[in-house]
PDB file of C-alpha atoms in Angstrom:
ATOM      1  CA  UNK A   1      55.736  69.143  81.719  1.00 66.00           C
ATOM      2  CA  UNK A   2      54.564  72.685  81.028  1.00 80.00           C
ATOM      3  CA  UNK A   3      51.281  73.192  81.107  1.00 91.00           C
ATOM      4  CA  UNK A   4      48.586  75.547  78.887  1.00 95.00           C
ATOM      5  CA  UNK A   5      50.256  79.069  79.486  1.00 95.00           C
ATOM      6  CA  UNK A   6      48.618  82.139  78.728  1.00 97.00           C
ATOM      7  CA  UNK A   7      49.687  85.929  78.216  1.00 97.00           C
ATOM      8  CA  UNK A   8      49.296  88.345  79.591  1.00 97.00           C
ATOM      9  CA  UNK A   9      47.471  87.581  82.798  1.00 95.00           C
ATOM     10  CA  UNK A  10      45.486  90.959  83.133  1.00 96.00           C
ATOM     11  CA  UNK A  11      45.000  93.722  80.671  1.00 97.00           C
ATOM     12  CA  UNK A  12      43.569  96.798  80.733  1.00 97.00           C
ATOM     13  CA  UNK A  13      42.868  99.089  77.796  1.00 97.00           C
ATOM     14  CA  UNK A  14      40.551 101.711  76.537  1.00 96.00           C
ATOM     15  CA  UNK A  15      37.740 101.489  74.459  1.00 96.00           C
ATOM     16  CA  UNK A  16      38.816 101.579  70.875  1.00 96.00           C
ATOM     17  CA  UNK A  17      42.253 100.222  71.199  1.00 97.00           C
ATOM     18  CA  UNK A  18      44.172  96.617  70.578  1.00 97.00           C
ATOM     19  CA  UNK A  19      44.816  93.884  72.602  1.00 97.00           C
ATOM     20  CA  UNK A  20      46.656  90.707  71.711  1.00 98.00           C
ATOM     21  CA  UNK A  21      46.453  87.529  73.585  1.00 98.00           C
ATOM     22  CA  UNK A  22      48.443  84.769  73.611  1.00 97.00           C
ATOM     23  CA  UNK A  23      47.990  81.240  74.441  1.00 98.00           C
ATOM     24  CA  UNK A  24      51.114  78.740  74.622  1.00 97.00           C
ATOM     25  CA  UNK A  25      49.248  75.195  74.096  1.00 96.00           C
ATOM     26  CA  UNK A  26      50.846  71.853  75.967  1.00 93.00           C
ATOM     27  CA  UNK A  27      53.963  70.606  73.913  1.00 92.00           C
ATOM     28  CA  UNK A  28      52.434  68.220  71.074  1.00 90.00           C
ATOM     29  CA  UNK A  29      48.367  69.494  71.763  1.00 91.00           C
ATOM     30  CA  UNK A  30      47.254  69.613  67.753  1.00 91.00           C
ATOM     31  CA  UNK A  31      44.079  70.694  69.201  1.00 91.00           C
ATOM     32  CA  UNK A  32      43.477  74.324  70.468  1.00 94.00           C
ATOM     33  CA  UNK A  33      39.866  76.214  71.968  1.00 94.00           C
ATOM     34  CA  UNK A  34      39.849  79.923  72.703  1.00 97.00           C
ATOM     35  CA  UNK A  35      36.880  80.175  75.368  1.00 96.00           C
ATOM     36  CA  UNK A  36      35.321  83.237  76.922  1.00 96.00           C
ATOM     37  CA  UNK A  37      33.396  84.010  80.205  1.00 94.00           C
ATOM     38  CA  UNK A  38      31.848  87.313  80.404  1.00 92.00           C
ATOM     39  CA  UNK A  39      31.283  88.260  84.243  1.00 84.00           C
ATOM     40  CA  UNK A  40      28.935  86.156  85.754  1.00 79.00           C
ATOM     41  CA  UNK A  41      27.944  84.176  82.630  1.00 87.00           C
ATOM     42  CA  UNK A  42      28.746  80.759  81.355  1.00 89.00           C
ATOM     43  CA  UNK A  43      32.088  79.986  79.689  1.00 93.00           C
ATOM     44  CA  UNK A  44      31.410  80.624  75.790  1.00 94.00           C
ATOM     45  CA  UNK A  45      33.079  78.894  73.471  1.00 93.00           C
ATOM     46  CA  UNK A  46      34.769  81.119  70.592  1.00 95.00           C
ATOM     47  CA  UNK A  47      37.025  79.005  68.131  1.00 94.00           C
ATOM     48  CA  UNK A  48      38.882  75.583  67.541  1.00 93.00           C
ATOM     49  CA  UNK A  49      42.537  75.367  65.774  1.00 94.00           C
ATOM     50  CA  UNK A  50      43.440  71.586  64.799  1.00 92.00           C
ATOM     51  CA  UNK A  51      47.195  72.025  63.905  1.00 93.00           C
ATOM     52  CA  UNK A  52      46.941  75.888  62.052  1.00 94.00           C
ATOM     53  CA  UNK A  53      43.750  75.283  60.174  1.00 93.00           C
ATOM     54  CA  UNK A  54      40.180  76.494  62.231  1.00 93.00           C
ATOM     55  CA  UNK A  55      38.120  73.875  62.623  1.00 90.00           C
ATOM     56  CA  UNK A  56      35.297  75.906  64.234  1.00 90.00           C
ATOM     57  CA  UNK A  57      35.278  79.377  64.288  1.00 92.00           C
ATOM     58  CA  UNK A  58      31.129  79.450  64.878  1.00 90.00           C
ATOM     59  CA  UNK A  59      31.294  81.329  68.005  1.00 92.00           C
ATOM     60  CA  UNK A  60      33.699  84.538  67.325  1.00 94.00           C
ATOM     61  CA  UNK A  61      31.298  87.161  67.857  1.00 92.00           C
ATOM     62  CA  UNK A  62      32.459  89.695  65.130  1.00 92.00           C
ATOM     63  CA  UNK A  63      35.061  90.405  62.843  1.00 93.00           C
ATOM     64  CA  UNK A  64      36.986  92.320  65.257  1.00 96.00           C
ATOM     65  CA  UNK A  65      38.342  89.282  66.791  1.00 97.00           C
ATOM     66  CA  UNK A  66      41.202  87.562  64.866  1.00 97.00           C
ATOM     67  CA  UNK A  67      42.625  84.434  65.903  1.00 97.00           C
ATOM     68  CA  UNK A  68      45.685  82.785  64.116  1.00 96.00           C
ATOM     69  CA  UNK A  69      47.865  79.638  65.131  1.00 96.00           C
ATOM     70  CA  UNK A  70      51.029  79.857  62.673  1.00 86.00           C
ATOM     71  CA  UNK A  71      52.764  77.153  62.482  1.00 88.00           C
ATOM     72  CA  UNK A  72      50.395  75.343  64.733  1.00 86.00           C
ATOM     73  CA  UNK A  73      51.845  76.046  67.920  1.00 92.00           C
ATOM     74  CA  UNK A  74      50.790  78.895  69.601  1.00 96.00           C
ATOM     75  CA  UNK A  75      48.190  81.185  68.980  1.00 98.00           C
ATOM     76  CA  UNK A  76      47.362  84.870  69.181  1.00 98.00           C
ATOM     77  CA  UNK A  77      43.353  86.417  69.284  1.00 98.00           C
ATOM     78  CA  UNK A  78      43.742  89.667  68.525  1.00 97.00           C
ATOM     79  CA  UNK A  79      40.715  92.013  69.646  1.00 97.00           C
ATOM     80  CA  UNK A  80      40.767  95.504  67.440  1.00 96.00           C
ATOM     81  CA  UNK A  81      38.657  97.839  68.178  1.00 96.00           C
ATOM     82  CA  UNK A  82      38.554  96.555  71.438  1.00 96.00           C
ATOM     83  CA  UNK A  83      35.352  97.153  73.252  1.00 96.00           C
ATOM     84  CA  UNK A  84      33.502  97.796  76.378  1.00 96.00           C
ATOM     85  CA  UNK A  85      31.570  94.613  76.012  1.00 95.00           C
ATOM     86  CA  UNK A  86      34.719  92.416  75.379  1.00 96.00           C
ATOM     87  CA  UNK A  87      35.515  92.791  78.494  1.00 96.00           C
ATOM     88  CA  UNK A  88      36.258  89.237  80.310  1.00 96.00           C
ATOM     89  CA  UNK A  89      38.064  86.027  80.672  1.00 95.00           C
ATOM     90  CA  UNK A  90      39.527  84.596  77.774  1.00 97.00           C
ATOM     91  CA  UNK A  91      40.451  80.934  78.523  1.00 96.00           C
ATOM     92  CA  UNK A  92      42.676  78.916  75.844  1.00 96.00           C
ATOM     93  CA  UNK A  93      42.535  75.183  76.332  1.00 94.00           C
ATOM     94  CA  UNK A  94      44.375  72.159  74.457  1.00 92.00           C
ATOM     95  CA  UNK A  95      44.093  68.904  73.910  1.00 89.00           C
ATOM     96  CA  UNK A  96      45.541  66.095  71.595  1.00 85.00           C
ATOM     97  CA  UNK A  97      43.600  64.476  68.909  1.00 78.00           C
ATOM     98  CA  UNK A  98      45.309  60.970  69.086  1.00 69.00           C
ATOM     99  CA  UNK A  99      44.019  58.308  71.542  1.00 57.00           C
ATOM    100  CA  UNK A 100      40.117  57.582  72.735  1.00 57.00           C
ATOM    101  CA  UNK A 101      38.159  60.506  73.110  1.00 58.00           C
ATOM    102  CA  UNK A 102      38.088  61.183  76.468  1.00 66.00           C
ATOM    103  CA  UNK A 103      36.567  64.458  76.593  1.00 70.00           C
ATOM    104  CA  UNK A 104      39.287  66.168  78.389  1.00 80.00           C
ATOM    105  CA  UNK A 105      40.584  69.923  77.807  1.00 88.00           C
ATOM    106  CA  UNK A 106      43.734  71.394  79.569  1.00 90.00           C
ATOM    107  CA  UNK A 107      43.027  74.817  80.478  1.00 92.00           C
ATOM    108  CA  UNK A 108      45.317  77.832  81.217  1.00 94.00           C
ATOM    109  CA  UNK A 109      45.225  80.174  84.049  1.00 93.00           C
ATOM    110  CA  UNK A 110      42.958  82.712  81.606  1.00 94.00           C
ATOM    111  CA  UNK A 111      43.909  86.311  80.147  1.00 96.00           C
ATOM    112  CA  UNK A 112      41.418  88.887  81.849  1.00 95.00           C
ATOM    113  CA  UNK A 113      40.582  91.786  79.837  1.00 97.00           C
ATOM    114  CA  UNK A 114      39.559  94.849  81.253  1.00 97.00           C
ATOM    115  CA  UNK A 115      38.044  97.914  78.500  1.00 96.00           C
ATOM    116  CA  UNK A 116      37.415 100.907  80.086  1.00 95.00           C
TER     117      UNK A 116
ATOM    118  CA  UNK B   1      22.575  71.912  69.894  1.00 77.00           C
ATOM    119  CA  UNK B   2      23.133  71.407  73.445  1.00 83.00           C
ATOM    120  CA  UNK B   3      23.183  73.497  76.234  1.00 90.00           C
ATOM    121  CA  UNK B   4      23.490  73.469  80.431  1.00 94.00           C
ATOM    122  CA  UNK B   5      21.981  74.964  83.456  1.00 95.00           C
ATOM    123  CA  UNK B   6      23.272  75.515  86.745  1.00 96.00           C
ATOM    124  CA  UNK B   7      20.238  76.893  88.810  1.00 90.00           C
ATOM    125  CA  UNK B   8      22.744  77.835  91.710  1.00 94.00           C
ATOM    126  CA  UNK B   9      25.409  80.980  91.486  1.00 94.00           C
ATOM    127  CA  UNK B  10      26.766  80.191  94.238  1.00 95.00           C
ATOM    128  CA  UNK B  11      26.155  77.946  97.484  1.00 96.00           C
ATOM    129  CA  UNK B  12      27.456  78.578 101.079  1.00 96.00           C
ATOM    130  CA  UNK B  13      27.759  75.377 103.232  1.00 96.00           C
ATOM    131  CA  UNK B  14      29.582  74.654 106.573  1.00 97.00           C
ATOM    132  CA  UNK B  15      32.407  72.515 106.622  1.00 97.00           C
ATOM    133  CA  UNK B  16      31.648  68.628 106.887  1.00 96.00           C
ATOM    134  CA  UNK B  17      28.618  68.928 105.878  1.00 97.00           C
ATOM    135  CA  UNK B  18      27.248  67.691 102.419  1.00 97.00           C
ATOM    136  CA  UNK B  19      26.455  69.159  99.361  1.00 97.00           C
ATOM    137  CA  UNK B  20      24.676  68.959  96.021  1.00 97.00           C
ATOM    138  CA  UNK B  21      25.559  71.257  92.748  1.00 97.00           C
ATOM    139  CA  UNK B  22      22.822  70.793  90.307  1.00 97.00           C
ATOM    140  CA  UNK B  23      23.397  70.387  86.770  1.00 97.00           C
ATOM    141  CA  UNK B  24      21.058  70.309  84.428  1.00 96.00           C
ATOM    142  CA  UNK B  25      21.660  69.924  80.062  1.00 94.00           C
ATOM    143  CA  UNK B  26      19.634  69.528  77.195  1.00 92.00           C
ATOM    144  CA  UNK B  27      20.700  67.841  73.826  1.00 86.00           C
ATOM    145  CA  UNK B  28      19.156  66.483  71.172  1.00 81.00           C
ATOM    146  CA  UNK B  29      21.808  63.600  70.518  1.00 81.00           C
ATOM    147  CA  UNK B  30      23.780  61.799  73.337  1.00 81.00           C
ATOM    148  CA  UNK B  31      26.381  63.672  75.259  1.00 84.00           C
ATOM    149  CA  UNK B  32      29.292  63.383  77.206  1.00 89.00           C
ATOM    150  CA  UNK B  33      29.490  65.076  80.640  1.00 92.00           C
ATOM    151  CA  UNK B  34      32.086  66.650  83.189  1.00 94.00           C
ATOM    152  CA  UNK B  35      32.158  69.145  85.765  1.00 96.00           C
ATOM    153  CA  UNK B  36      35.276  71.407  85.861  1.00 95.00           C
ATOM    154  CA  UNK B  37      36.397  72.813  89.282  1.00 96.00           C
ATOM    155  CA  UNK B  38      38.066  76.086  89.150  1.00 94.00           C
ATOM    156  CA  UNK B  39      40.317  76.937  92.156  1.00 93.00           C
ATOM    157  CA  UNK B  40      40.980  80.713  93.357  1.00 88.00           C
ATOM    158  CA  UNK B  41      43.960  82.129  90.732  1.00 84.00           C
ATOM    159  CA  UNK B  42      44.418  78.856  88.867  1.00 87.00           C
ATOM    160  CA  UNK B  43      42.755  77.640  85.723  1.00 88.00           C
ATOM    161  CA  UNK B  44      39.698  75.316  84.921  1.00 91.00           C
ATOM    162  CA  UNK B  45      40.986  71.610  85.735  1.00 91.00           C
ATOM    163  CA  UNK B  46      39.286  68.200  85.163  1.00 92.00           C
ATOM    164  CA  UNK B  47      37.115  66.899  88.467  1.00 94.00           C
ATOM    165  CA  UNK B  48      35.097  64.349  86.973  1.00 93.00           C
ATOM    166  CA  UNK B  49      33.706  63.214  83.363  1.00 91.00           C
ATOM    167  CA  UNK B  50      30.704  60.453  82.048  1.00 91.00           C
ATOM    168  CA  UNK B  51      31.505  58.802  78.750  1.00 86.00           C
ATOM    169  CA  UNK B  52      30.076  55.350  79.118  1.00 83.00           C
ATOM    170  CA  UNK B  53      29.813  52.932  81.481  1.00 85.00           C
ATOM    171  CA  UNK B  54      28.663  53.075  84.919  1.00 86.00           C
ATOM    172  CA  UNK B  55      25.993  56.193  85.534  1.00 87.00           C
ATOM    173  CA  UNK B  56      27.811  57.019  88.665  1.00 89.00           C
ATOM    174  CA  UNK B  57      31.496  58.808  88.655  1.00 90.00           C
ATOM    175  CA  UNK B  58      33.935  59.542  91.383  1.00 88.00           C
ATOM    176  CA  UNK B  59      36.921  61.715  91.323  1.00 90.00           C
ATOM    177  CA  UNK B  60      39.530  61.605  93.641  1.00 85.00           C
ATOM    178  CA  UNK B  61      38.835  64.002  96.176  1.00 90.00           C
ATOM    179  CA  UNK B  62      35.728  62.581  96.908  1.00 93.00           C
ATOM    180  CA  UNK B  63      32.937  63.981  94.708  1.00 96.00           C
ATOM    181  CA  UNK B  64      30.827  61.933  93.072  1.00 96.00           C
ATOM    182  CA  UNK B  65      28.368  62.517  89.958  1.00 96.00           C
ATOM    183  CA  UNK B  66      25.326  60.441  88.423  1.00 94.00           C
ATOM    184  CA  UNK B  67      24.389  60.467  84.906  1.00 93.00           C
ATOM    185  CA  UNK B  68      20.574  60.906  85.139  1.00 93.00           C
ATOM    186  CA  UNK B  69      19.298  60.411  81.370  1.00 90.00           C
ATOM    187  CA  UNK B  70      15.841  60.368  82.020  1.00 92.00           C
ATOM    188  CA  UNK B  71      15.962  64.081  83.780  1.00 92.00           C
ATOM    189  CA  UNK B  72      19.252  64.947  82.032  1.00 93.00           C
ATOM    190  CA  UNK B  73      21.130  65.833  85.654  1.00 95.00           C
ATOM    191  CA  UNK B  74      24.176  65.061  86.034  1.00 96.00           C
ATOM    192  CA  UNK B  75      24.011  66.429  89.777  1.00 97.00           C
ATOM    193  CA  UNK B  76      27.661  66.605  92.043  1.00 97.00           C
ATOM    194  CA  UNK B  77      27.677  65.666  95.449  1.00 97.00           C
ATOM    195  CA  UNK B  78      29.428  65.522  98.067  1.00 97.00           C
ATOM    196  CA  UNK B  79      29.205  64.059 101.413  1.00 97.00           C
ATOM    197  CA  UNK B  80      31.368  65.946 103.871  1.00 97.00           C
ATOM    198  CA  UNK B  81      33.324  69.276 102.206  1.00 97.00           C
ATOM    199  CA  UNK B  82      36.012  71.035 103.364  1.00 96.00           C
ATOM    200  CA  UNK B  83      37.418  73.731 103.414  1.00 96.00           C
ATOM    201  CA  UNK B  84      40.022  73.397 100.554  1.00 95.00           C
ATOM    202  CA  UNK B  85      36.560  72.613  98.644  1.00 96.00           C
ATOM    203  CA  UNK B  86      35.823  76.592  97.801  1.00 96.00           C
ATOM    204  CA  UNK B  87      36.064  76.608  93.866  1.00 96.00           C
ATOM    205  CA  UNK B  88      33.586  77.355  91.381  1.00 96.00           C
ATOM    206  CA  UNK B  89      32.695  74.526  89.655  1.00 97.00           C
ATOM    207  CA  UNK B  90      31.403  74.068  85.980  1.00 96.00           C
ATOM    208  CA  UNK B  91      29.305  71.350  84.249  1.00 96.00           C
ATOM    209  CA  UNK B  92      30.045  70.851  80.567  1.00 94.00           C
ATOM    210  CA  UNK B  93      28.747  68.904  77.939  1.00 91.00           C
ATOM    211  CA  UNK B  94      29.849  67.998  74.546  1.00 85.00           C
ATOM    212  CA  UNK B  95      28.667  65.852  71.831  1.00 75.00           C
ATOM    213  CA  UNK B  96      29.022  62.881  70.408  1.00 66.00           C
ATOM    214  CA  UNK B  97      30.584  63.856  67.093  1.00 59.00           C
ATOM    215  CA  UNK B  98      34.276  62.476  66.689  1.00 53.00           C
ATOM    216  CA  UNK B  99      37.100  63.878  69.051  1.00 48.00           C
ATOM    217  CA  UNK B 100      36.317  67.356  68.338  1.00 59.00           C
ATOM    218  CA  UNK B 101      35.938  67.737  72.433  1.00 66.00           C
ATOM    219  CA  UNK B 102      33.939  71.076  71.704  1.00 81.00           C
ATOM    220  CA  UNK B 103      32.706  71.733  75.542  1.00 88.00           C
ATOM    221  CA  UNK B 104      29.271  73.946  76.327  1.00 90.00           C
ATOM    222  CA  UNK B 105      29.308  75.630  79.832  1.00 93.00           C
ATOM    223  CA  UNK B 106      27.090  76.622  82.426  1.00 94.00           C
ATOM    224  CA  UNK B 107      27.230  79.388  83.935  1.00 95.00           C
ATOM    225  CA  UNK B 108      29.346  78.558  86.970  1.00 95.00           C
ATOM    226  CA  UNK B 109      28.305  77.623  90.738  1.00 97.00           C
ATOM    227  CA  UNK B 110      30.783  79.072  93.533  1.00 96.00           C
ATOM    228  CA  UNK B 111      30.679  76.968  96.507  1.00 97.00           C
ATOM    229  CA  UNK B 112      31.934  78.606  99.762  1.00 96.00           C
ATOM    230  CA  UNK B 113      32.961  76.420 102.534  1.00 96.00           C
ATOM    231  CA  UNK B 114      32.440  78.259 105.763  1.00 95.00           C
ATOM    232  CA  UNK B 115      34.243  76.721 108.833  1.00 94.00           C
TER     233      UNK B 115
END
């Protein structure tokens, strides 16, 4: 079974421009996080999709972030203007909502995102 | 709100010898608690988690953490490391509040297992 994939693994762009990320949840995962860890800080939570609707969207830092889950399968966080400060790890994590809550997330490898 | 506190960036130790990552939370309702383990070039997996139960957890690999609620720790030890132990590890909390599995971080302690 495929696990939480993320893409791409590394990006680097220039202040000012767009970046897309994409996240590829575990086949049948209705629940999706979008986390963040700024060098040498803690891993900050940004947004939770259950199915295509947000069910917490509290920690986004600004409207230039812009995360959709179509369909409820994937999902894209779009960063425009991209800048120096977003620079990081952006981890995407799944889980399913069915079952006992056990607390568990499935991470992917992370998308680091470089603004010069 | 809750949040966590990992005193220690990072922590060199030789191999076979023990070790103790501190982890530290504050909440103002009752939590649920886990330490991630982060390998070099993977992503965060699952080492250990306290839902209920016992106050001390093991994971396979031979870690072992205890649910402190009177000095909210949930400290991880472990008695002899090895090498294959370097990771940074992450404690994590999350609230009581349905199955929303919302996590909060700390900030991350790298342990580096020197032979």
């Amino acid at each position: 079974e495929a696990g939480v994939t993320q893409f791409p693994s590394h990006s680097v762009i220039e202040k000012g421009q767009t970046v897309t990320l994409r996240c590829d949840p575990i086949s049948g995962h209705d629940n999706l996080y979008w986390y963040r860890r700024v060098m040498g800080k803690e891993i900050k939570f940004l947004l939770h999709f259950v199915k295509e609707s947000k069910q917490d969207e509290s920690g986004m830092p600004n409207n230039r972030f812009l995360a959709e889950r179509t369909g409820g399968t994937y999902s894209t966080l779009k960063v425009q203007p991209a800048e120096l400060e977003d620079s990081g790890v952006y981890f995407c994590a799944s889980t399913f909502s069915g079952g006992a809550h056990t607390g568990e997330l499935f991470f992917g490898e992370g998308s680091r995102l470089t603004v010069l | 709100a809750q949040s966590v506190t990992q005193l220690d960036s990072q922590v060199p130790v030789f191999e076979e010898a023990p070790v103790e990552l501190r982890c530290n939370y504050s909440s103002s309702v009752s939590v649920y608690l886990f330490w991630y383990v982060q390998y070099p070039n993977q992503g965060l997996q699952l080492l250990l988690k306290y839902l209920s139960g016992s106050t001390l957890v093991e994971s396979i690999n031979g870690f072992e953490a205890e649910f402190n609620k009177s000095q909210t720790s949930f400290h991880l030890r472990k008695p002899s490391v090895h090498i294959s132990d370097t990771a940074e590890y992450f404690c994590a909390v999350s609230g009581l509040r349905g199955a929303t599995n919302k996590l909060i971080f700390g900030t991350g302690t790298l342990l580096a297992v020197q032979p």
